[in-house]
PDB file of C-alpha atoms in Angstrom:
ATOM      1  CA  MET A   1      64.525 -37.124 -16.911  1.00  0.00           C
ATOM      2  CA  ARG A   2      64.811 -37.881 -20.654  1.00  0.00           C
ATOM      3  CA  GLU A   3      64.574 -41.609 -19.924  1.00  0.00           C
ATOM      4  CA  ILE A   4      61.443 -41.096 -17.795  1.00  0.00           C
ATOM      5  CA  LEU A   5      59.769 -38.993 -20.491  1.00  0.00           C
ATOM      6  CA  GLY A   6      60.631 -41.574 -23.132  1.00  0.00           C
ATOM      7  CA  ARG A   7      59.139 -44.348 -21.019  1.00  0.00           C
ATOM      8  CA  ARG A   8      55.978 -42.285 -20.468  1.00  0.00           C
ATOM      9  CA  ARG A   9      55.559 -41.749 -24.207  1.00  0.00           C
ATOM     10  CA  ARG A  10      55.892 -45.492 -24.805  1.00  0.00           C
ATOM     11  CA  LEU A  11      53.278 -46.206 -22.179  1.00  0.00           C
ATOM     12  CA  LEU A  12      50.898 -43.619 -23.606  1.00  0.00           C
ATOM     13  CA  SER A  13      51.193 -45.237 -27.029  1.00  0.00           C
ATOM     14  CA  ARG A  14      49.740 -48.460 -25.653  1.00  0.00           C
ATOM     15  CA  ARG A  15      46.193 -49.367 -24.711  1.00  0.00           C
ATOM     16  CA  ASN A  16      45.192 -50.980 -21.457  1.00  0.00           C
ATOM     17  CA  ASP A  17      45.713 -54.455 -22.907  1.00  0.00           C
ATOM     18  CA  GLY A  18      49.419 -53.704 -23.321  1.00  0.00           C
ATOM     19  CA  ARG A  19      49.403 -53.829 -27.129  1.00  0.00           C
ATOM     20  CA  PRO A  20      50.591 -50.942 -29.286  1.00  0.00           C
ATOM     21  CA  GLU A  21      47.694 -48.691 -30.281  1.00  0.00           C
ATOM     22  CA  MET A  22      47.748 -49.412 -34.020  1.00  0.00           C
ATOM     23  CA  LEU A  23      47.913 -53.184 -33.526  1.00  0.00           C
ATOM     24  CA  SER A  24      45.100 -53.046 -30.976  1.00  0.00           C
ATOM     25  CA  ALA A  25      42.893 -51.027 -33.337  1.00  0.00           C
ATOM     26  CA  ALA A  26      43.669 -53.280 -36.317  1.00  0.00           C
ATOM     27  CA  LEU A  27      42.785 -56.382 -34.275  1.00  0.00           C
ATOM     28  CA  THR A  28      39.503 -54.834 -33.168  1.00  0.00           C
ATOM     29  CA  PHE A  29      38.516 -54.103 -36.757  1.00  0.00           C
ATOM     30  CA  ALA A  30      39.615 -57.476 -38.117  1.00  0.00           C
ATOM     31  CA  THR A  31      38.791 -59.988 -35.396  1.00  0.00           C
ATOM     32  CA  ASP A  32      35.993 -58.348 -33.381  1.00  0.00           C
ATOM     33  CA  TRP A  33      34.160 -56.615 -36.225  1.00  0.00           C
ATOM     34  CA  GLN A  34      35.250 -58.844 -39.160  1.00  0.00           C
ATOM     35  CA  TRP A  35      36.343 -55.871 -41.264  1.00  0.00           C
ATOM     36  CA  PRO A  36      39.142 -56.856 -43.700  1.00  0.00           C
ATOM     37  CA  VAL A  37      42.151 -54.603 -43.195  1.00  0.00           C
ATOM     38  CA  LEU A  38      45.736 -54.268 -44.382  1.00  0.00           C
ATOM     39  CA  PRO A  39      48.608 -51.857 -43.720  1.00  0.00           C
ATOM     40  CA  GLY A  40      48.793 -48.740 -45.836  1.00  0.00           C
ATOM     41  CA  VAL A  41      51.964 -47.343 -47.348  1.00  0.00           C
ATOM     42  CA  ALA A  42      53.747 -45.012 -44.942  1.00  0.00           C
ATOM     43  CA  PRO A  43      54.244 -41.309 -45.646  1.00  0.00           C
ATOM     44  CA  ASP A  44      57.661 -40.352 -46.987  1.00  0.00           C
ATOM     45  CA  PRO A  45      59.893 -39.775 -43.926  1.00  0.00           C
ATOM     46  CA  GLN A  46      61.661 -36.950 -45.792  1.00  0.00           C
ATOM     47  CA  GLY A  47      58.407 -35.053 -46.191  1.00  0.00           C
ATOM     48  CA  ARG A  48      55.204 -36.270 -44.570  1.00  0.00           C
ATOM     49  CA  ALA A  49      53.020 -34.506 -47.120  1.00  0.00           C
ATOM     50  CA  ARG A  50      54.527 -36.869 -49.681  1.00  0.00           C
ATOM     51  CA  CYS A  51      53.823 -40.582 -50.008  1.00  0.00           C
ATOM     52  CA  GLY A  52      56.240 -43.474 -49.595  1.00  0.00           C
ATOM     53  CA  CYS A  53      54.927 -45.050 -52.829  1.00  0.00           C
ATOM     54  CA  PRO A  54      56.677 -44.526 -56.208  1.00  0.00           C
ATOM     55  CA  ASP A  55      54.044 -42.043 -57.454  1.00  0.00           C
ATOM     56  CA  PRO A  56      55.411 -38.493 -56.916  1.00  0.00           C
ATOM     57  CA  GLU A  57      51.910 -37.088 -57.544  1.00  0.00           C
ATOM     58  CA  CYS A  58      50.100 -39.373 -55.068  1.00  0.00           C
ATOM     59  CA  THR A  59      46.898 -37.645 -53.925  1.00  0.00           C
ATOM     60  CA  VAL A  60      46.378 -39.741 -50.761  1.00  0.00           C
ATOM     61  CA  PRO A  61      49.884 -39.939 -49.247  1.00  0.00           C
ATOM     62  CA  GLY A  62      50.175 -42.720 -46.707  1.00  0.00           C
ATOM     63  CA  ALA A  63      46.459 -43.516 -46.910  1.00  0.00           C
ATOM     64  CA  HIS A  64      46.354 -46.303 -49.485  1.00  0.00           C
ATOM     65  CA  PRO A  65      47.579 -49.894 -49.928  1.00  0.00           C
ATOM     66  CA  PHE A  66      50.764 -50.567 -51.868  1.00  0.00           C
ATOM     67  CA  ASP A  67      52.701 -53.592 -50.609  1.00  0.00           C
ATOM     68  CA  PRO A  68      50.715 -55.723 -50.015  1.00  0.00           C
ATOM     69  CA  GLY A  69      47.971 -54.772 -52.448  1.00  0.00           C
ATOM     70  CA  LEU A  70      44.302 -54.332 -51.617  1.00  0.00           C
ATOM     71  CA  LEU A  71      43.438 -57.967 -52.361  1.00  0.00           C
ATOM     72  CA  ALA A  72      45.539 -59.003 -49.342  1.00  0.00           C
ATOM     73  CA  ALA A  73      43.061 -57.403 -46.893  1.00  0.00           C
ATOM     74  CA  THR A  74      42.077 -59.953 -44.271  1.00  0.00           C
ATOM     75  CA  THR A  75      40.360 -60.604 -40.957  1.00  0.00           C
ATOM     76  CA  ASP A  76      42.934 -63.252 -40.008  1.00  0.00           C
ATOM     77  CA  GLU A  77      44.339 -62.482 -36.562  1.00  0.00           C
ATOM     78  CA  ARG A  78      47.758 -64.009 -37.211  1.00  0.00           C
ATOM     79  CA  MET A  79      48.278 -62.007 -40.401  1.00  0.00           C
ATOM     80  CA  VAL A  80      47.152 -58.764 -38.751  1.00  0.00           C
ATOM     81  CA  ARG A  81      49.483 -59.367 -35.802  1.00  0.00           C
ATOM     82  CA  TRP A  82      52.396 -60.082 -38.142  1.00  0.00           C
ATOM     83  CA  TRP A  83      51.791 -56.945 -40.233  1.00  0.00           C
ATOM     84  CA  TRP A  84      51.561 -54.498 -37.336  1.00  0.00           C
ATOM     85  CA  THR A  85      54.287 -56.175 -35.298  1.00  0.00           C
ATOM     86  CA  ASN A  86      56.645 -55.568 -38.195  1.00  0.00           C
ATOM     87  CA  ARG A  87      55.135 -52.212 -39.203  1.00  0.00           C
ATOM     88  CA  PRO A  88      53.755 -50.829 -35.921  1.00  0.00           C
ATOM     89  CA  SER A  89      53.001 -47.334 -37.210  1.00  0.00           C
ATOM     90  CA  ALA A  90      51.492 -48.369 -40.567  1.00  0.00           C
ATOM     91  CA  PRO A  91      48.124 -46.762 -41.370  1.00  0.00           C
ATOM     92  CA  ILE A  92      45.126 -49.110 -41.125  1.00  0.00           C
ATOM     93  CA  VAL A  93      43.313 -49.444 -44.444  1.00  0.00           C
ATOM     94  CA  LEU A  94      39.809 -50.911 -44.663  1.00  0.00           C
ATOM     95  CA  ALA A  95      38.893 -52.757 -47.862  1.00  0.00           C
ATOM     96  CA  THR A  96      35.332 -51.560 -48.400  1.00  0.00           C
ATOM     97  CA  GLY A  97      32.509 -53.669 -49.796  1.00  0.00           C
ATOM     98  CA  GLY A  98      31.748 -57.353 -49.659  1.00  0.00           C
ATOM     99  CA  ARG A  99      30.762 -58.017 -46.060  1.00  0.00           C
ATOM    100  CA  ALA A 100      32.560 -54.892 -44.838  1.00  0.00           C
ATOM    101  CA  PRO A 101      31.048 -51.411 -44.678  1.00  0.00           C
ATOM    102  CA  CYS A 102      31.172 -49.128 -47.682  1.00  0.00           C
ATOM    103  CA  ALA A 103      31.471 -45.362 -47.370  1.00  0.00           C
ATOM    104  CA  VAL A 104      30.276 -42.067 -48.809  1.00  0.00           C
ATOM    105  CA  SER A 105      32.844 -39.283 -48.502  1.00  0.00           C
ATOM    106  CA  LEU A 106      32.799 -35.533 -49.074  1.00  0.00           C
ATOM    107  CA  PRO A 107      34.998 -32.507 -48.329  1.00  0.00           C
ATOM    108  CA  ALA A 108      35.473 -31.879 -44.612  1.00  0.00           C
ATOM    109  CA  LEU A 109      33.785 -28.462 -44.420  1.00  0.00           C
ATOM    110  CA  ALA A 110      30.757 -29.573 -46.412  1.00  0.00           C
ATOM    111  CA  ALA A 111      30.614 -32.789 -44.365  1.00  0.00           C
ATOM    112  CA  ALA A 112      30.542 -30.877 -41.078  1.00  0.00           C
ATOM    113  CA  ARG A 113      27.688 -28.701 -42.340  1.00  0.00           C
ATOM    114  CA  ALA A 114      25.820 -31.714 -43.729  1.00  0.00           C
ATOM    115  CA  LEU A 115      26.122 -33.611 -40.444  1.00  0.00           C
ATOM    116  CA  ASP A 116      24.755 -30.616 -38.551  1.00  0.00           C
ATOM    117  CA  ALA A 117      21.812 -30.516 -40.952  1.00  0.00           C
ATOM    118  CA  LEU A 118      21.203 -34.257 -40.576  1.00  0.00           C
ATOM    119  CA  ASP A 119      21.332 -33.997 -36.789  1.00  0.00           C
ATOM    120  CA  ARG A 120      18.583 -31.402 -36.913  1.00  0.00           C
ATOM    121  CA  THR A 121      16.376 -33.828 -38.841  1.00  0.00           C
ATOM    122  CA  GLY A 122      17.016 -36.569 -36.281  1.00  0.00           C
ATOM    123  CA  MET A 123      18.605 -38.936 -38.810  1.00  0.00           C
ATOM    124  CA  ARG A 124      20.572 -41.789 -37.266  1.00  0.00           C
ATOM    125  CA  LEU A 125      24.133 -42.164 -38.519  1.00  0.00           C
ATOM    126  CA  GLY A 126      26.766 -44.752 -37.785  1.00  0.00           C
ATOM    127  CA  PRO A 127      30.520 -44.121 -37.509  1.00  0.00           C
ATOM    128  CA  VAL A 128      32.007 -41.173 -39.411  1.00  0.00           C
ATOM    129  CA  VAL A 129      35.727 -41.153 -40.232  1.00  0.00           C
ATOM    130  CA  ALA A 130      37.392 -37.740 -40.425  1.00  0.00           C
ATOM    131  CA  ALA A 131      40.581 -37.046 -42.366  1.00  0.00           C
ATOM    132  CA  PRO A 132      41.938 -33.479 -42.562  1.00  0.00           C
ATOM    133  CA  THR A 133      40.413 -32.842 -46.000  1.00  0.00           C
ATOM    134  CA  ARG A 134      37.537 -35.347 -46.318  1.00  0.00           C
ATOM    135  CA  TRP A 135      35.082 -37.142 -44.034  1.00  0.00           C
ATOM    136  CA  ALA A 136      33.640 -40.579 -44.784  1.00  0.00           C
ATOM    137  CA  ILE A 137      30.219 -41.752 -43.581  1.00  0.00           C
ATOM    138  CA  LEU A 138      30.213 -45.536 -43.204  1.00  0.00           C
ATOM    139  CA  VAL A 139      27.231 -47.264 -44.795  1.00  0.00           C
ATOM    140  CA  ALA A 140      26.011 -50.834 -45.273  1.00  0.00           C
ATOM    141  CA  PRO A 141      27.562 -52.801 -48.156  1.00  0.00           C
ATOM    142  CA  TYR A 142      26.006 -52.086 -51.548  1.00  0.00           C
ATOM    143  CA  SER A 143      26.471 -53.316 -55.115  1.00  0.00           C
ATOM    144  CA  MET A 144      27.517 -51.140 -58.032  1.00  0.00           C
ATOM    145  CA  GLU A 145      24.132 -51.854 -59.639  1.00  0.00           C
ATOM    146  CA  GLN A 146      22.353 -50.625 -56.510  1.00  0.00           C
ATOM    147  CA  LEU A 147      24.467 -47.462 -56.429  1.00  0.00           C
ATOM    148  CA  GLY A 148      23.963 -46.841 -60.147  1.00  0.00           C
ATOM    149  CA  GLU A 149      20.176 -47.055 -59.838  1.00  0.00           C
ATOM    150  CA  LEU A 150      20.245 -44.758 -56.815  1.00  0.00           C
ATOM    151  CA  LEU A 151      22.279 -42.057 -58.570  1.00  0.00           C
ATOM    152  CA  TYR A 152      20.374 -42.361 -61.844  1.00  0.00           C
ATOM    153  CA  ALA A 153      17.122 -41.585 -60.045  1.00  0.00           C
ATOM    154  CA  LYS A 154      18.464 -38.245 -58.786  1.00  0.00           C
ATOM    155  CA  ASP A 155      18.224 -34.975 -60.671  1.00  0.00           C
ATOM    156  CA  PHE A 156      21.533 -33.776 -59.227  1.00  0.00           C
ATOM    157  CA  VAL A 157      24.395 -35.327 -57.261  1.00  0.00           C
ATOM    158  CA  PRO A 158      27.255 -33.047 -56.114  1.00  0.00           C
ATOM    159  CA  GLY A 159      30.482 -33.979 -57.872  1.00  0.00           C
ATOM    160  CA  SER A 160      32.333 -33.705 -54.568  1.00  0.00           C
ATOM    161  CA  LEU A 161      30.689 -36.910 -53.311  1.00  0.00           C
ATOM    162  CA  ARG A 162      32.825 -40.025 -53.603  1.00  0.00           C
ATOM    163  CA  PHE A 163      31.683 -43.596 -53.155  1.00  0.00           C
ATOM    164  CA  HIS A 164      33.882 -46.282 -51.635  1.00  0.00           C
ATOM    165  CA  GLY A 165      32.335 -49.632 -52.494  1.00  0.00           C
ATOM    166  CA  GLU A 166      33.590 -53.009 -53.684  1.00  0.00           C
ATOM    167  CA  GLY A 167      37.250 -52.646 -54.637  1.00  0.00           C
ATOM    168  CA  GLY A 168      37.621 -49.400 -52.707  1.00  0.00           C
ATOM    169  CA  TYR A 169      39.259 -48.468 -49.426  1.00  0.00           C
ATOM    170  CA  ILE A 170      39.500 -45.847 -46.697  1.00  0.00           C
ATOM    171  CA  ALA A 171      42.032 -45.270 -43.917  1.00  0.00           C
ATOM    172  CA  LEU A 172      40.734 -45.849 -40.385  1.00  0.00           C
ATOM    173  CA  PRO A 173      41.584 -44.198 -37.048  1.00  0.00           C
ATOM    174  CA  PRO A 174      44.018 -43.785 -35.419  1.00  0.00           C
ATOM    175  CA  SER A 175      46.151 -43.814 -38.589  1.00  0.00           C
ATOM    176  CA  GLU A 176      48.637 -41.039 -39.286  1.00  0.00           C
ATOM    177  CA  THR A 177      48.896 -40.243 -42.995  1.00  0.00           C
ATOM    178  CA  GLY A 178      50.735 -37.712 -45.106  1.00  0.00           C
ATOM    179  CA  GLN A 179      47.713 -35.415 -44.841  1.00  0.00           C
ATOM    180  CA  GLY A 180      47.483 -35.735 -41.067  1.00  0.00           C
ATOM    181  CA  GLN A 181      45.707 -37.722 -38.367  1.00  0.00           C
ATOM    182  CA  ILE A 182      42.668 -39.880 -39.116  1.00  0.00           C
ATOM    183  CA  ARG A 183      40.092 -39.703 -36.326  1.00  0.00           C
ATOM    184  CA  TRP A 184      36.498 -40.562 -35.495  1.00  0.00           C
ATOM    185  CA  GLU A 185      34.109 -37.650 -35.962  1.00  0.00           C
ATOM    186  CA  ARG A 186      31.355 -40.028 -34.841  1.00  0.00           C
ATOM    187  CA  ALA A 187      32.975 -42.877 -32.931  1.00  0.00           C
ATOM    188  CA  PRO A 188      31.510 -46.393 -32.824  1.00  0.00           C
ATOM    189  CA  LEU A 189      29.760 -47.244 -29.590  1.00  0.00           C
ATOM    190  CA  PRO A 190      31.931 -49.266 -27.180  1.00  0.00           C
ATOM    191  CA  GLY A 191      31.538 -53.030 -27.361  1.00  0.00           C
ATOM    192  CA  SER A 192      32.749 -56.057 -29.278  1.00  0.00           C
ATOM    193  CA  ALA A 193      29.961 -56.172 -31.882  1.00  0.00           C
ATOM    194  CA  ALA A 194      30.485 -54.541 -35.272  1.00  0.00           C
ATOM    195  CA  PRO A 195      29.003 -51.017 -35.339  1.00  0.00           C
ATOM    196  CA  TRP A 196      25.617 -50.450 -36.913  1.00  0.00           C
ATOM    197  CA  VAL A 197      25.717 -48.583 -40.233  1.00  0.00           C
ATOM    198  CA  PRO A 198      22.810 -47.100 -42.252  1.00  0.00           C
ATOM    199  CA  ASP A 199      21.783 -48.022 -45.791  1.00  0.00           C
ATOM    200  CA  VAL A 200      23.449 -46.068 -48.573  1.00  0.00           C
ATOM    201  CA  GLU A 201      20.086 -44.852 -49.939  1.00  0.00           C
ATOM    202  CA  ALA A 202      19.203 -43.070 -46.721  1.00  0.00           C
ATOM    203  CA  VAL A 203      22.619 -41.432 -46.456  1.00  0.00           C
ATOM    204  CA  VAL A 204      22.810 -40.285 -50.083  1.00  0.00           C
ATOM    205  CA  ASP A 205      19.259 -38.930 -50.019  1.00  0.00           C
ATOM    206  CA  ALA A 206      19.898 -36.998 -46.815  1.00  0.00           C
ATOM    207  CA  VAL A 207      23.372 -35.738 -47.769  1.00  0.00           C
ATOM    208  CA  VAL A 208      22.309 -34.568 -51.241  1.00  0.00           C
ATOM    209  CA  GLU A 209      19.325 -32.742 -49.731  1.00  0.00           C
ATOM    210  CA  ALA A 210      21.535 -31.149 -47.078  1.00  0.00           C
ATOM    211  CA  LEU A 211      24.196 -30.086 -49.577  1.00  0.00           C
ATOM    212  CA  THR A 212      21.745 -28.540 -52.017  1.00  0.00           C
ATOM    213  CA  ARG A 213      19.877 -26.655 -49.301  1.00  0.00           C
ATOM    214  CA  THR A 214      20.518 -22.912 -49.033  1.00  0.00           C
ATOM    215  CA  GLY A 215      23.586 -22.110 -46.995  1.00  0.00           C
ATOM    216  CA  VAL A 216      25.274 -25.506 -47.379  1.00  0.00           C
ATOM    217  CA  SER A 217      27.844 -25.852 -50.140  1.00  0.00           C
ATOM    218  CA  ALA A 218      30.044 -28.696 -51.336  1.00  0.00           C
ATOM    219  CA  PRO A 219      33.116 -27.544 -53.281  1.00  0.00           C
ATOM    220  CA  GLU A 220      34.184 -29.773 -56.130  1.00  0.00           C
ATOM    221  CA  LEU A 221      37.188 -31.343 -54.384  1.00  0.00           C
TER     222      LEU A 221
END
């Protein structure tokens, strides 16, 4: 019975194409969507809330690059296969910016409320990545100059908003990090083409309005 259960778990960890789930997801991001990815550092096996990197105070355990560094992110199929064949459970880290999506993230509770508010306005959103403590709304690539002008024009921007642009990164589903499972709150539509993502201006305008509206709060986290 133990052998049968073990075999079932192995089968459940694979997609229909026979590849392990993490490798399959990484290949979809890199080769189908042309998003540069790399493996993240694993959580510390002696305590999953801790990170496997040398920093004992790491604030994103298992959800950041370490070895290799962020500059190694690639869309090359052979490199992606090699990484996740040798590290099959490694988190998938997206290097944001350039030709890849950027992201705007905020605390999970505030994000859930903001998304509800945006849905009521009929705003179209692309994929939304949900970690246990923060959600990230994927947006079209932007420059630091573009972001600076956007924020400067606003009277108030909640300090809990974080911007993941050129030189930044986020962990992608179905990664398991020290803080828990990464999942899609808004999943990309099925298909081989890269998902549509909105412009950063539209997202920031809508999120700031939603967060400053009565009844919607964004703690400074």
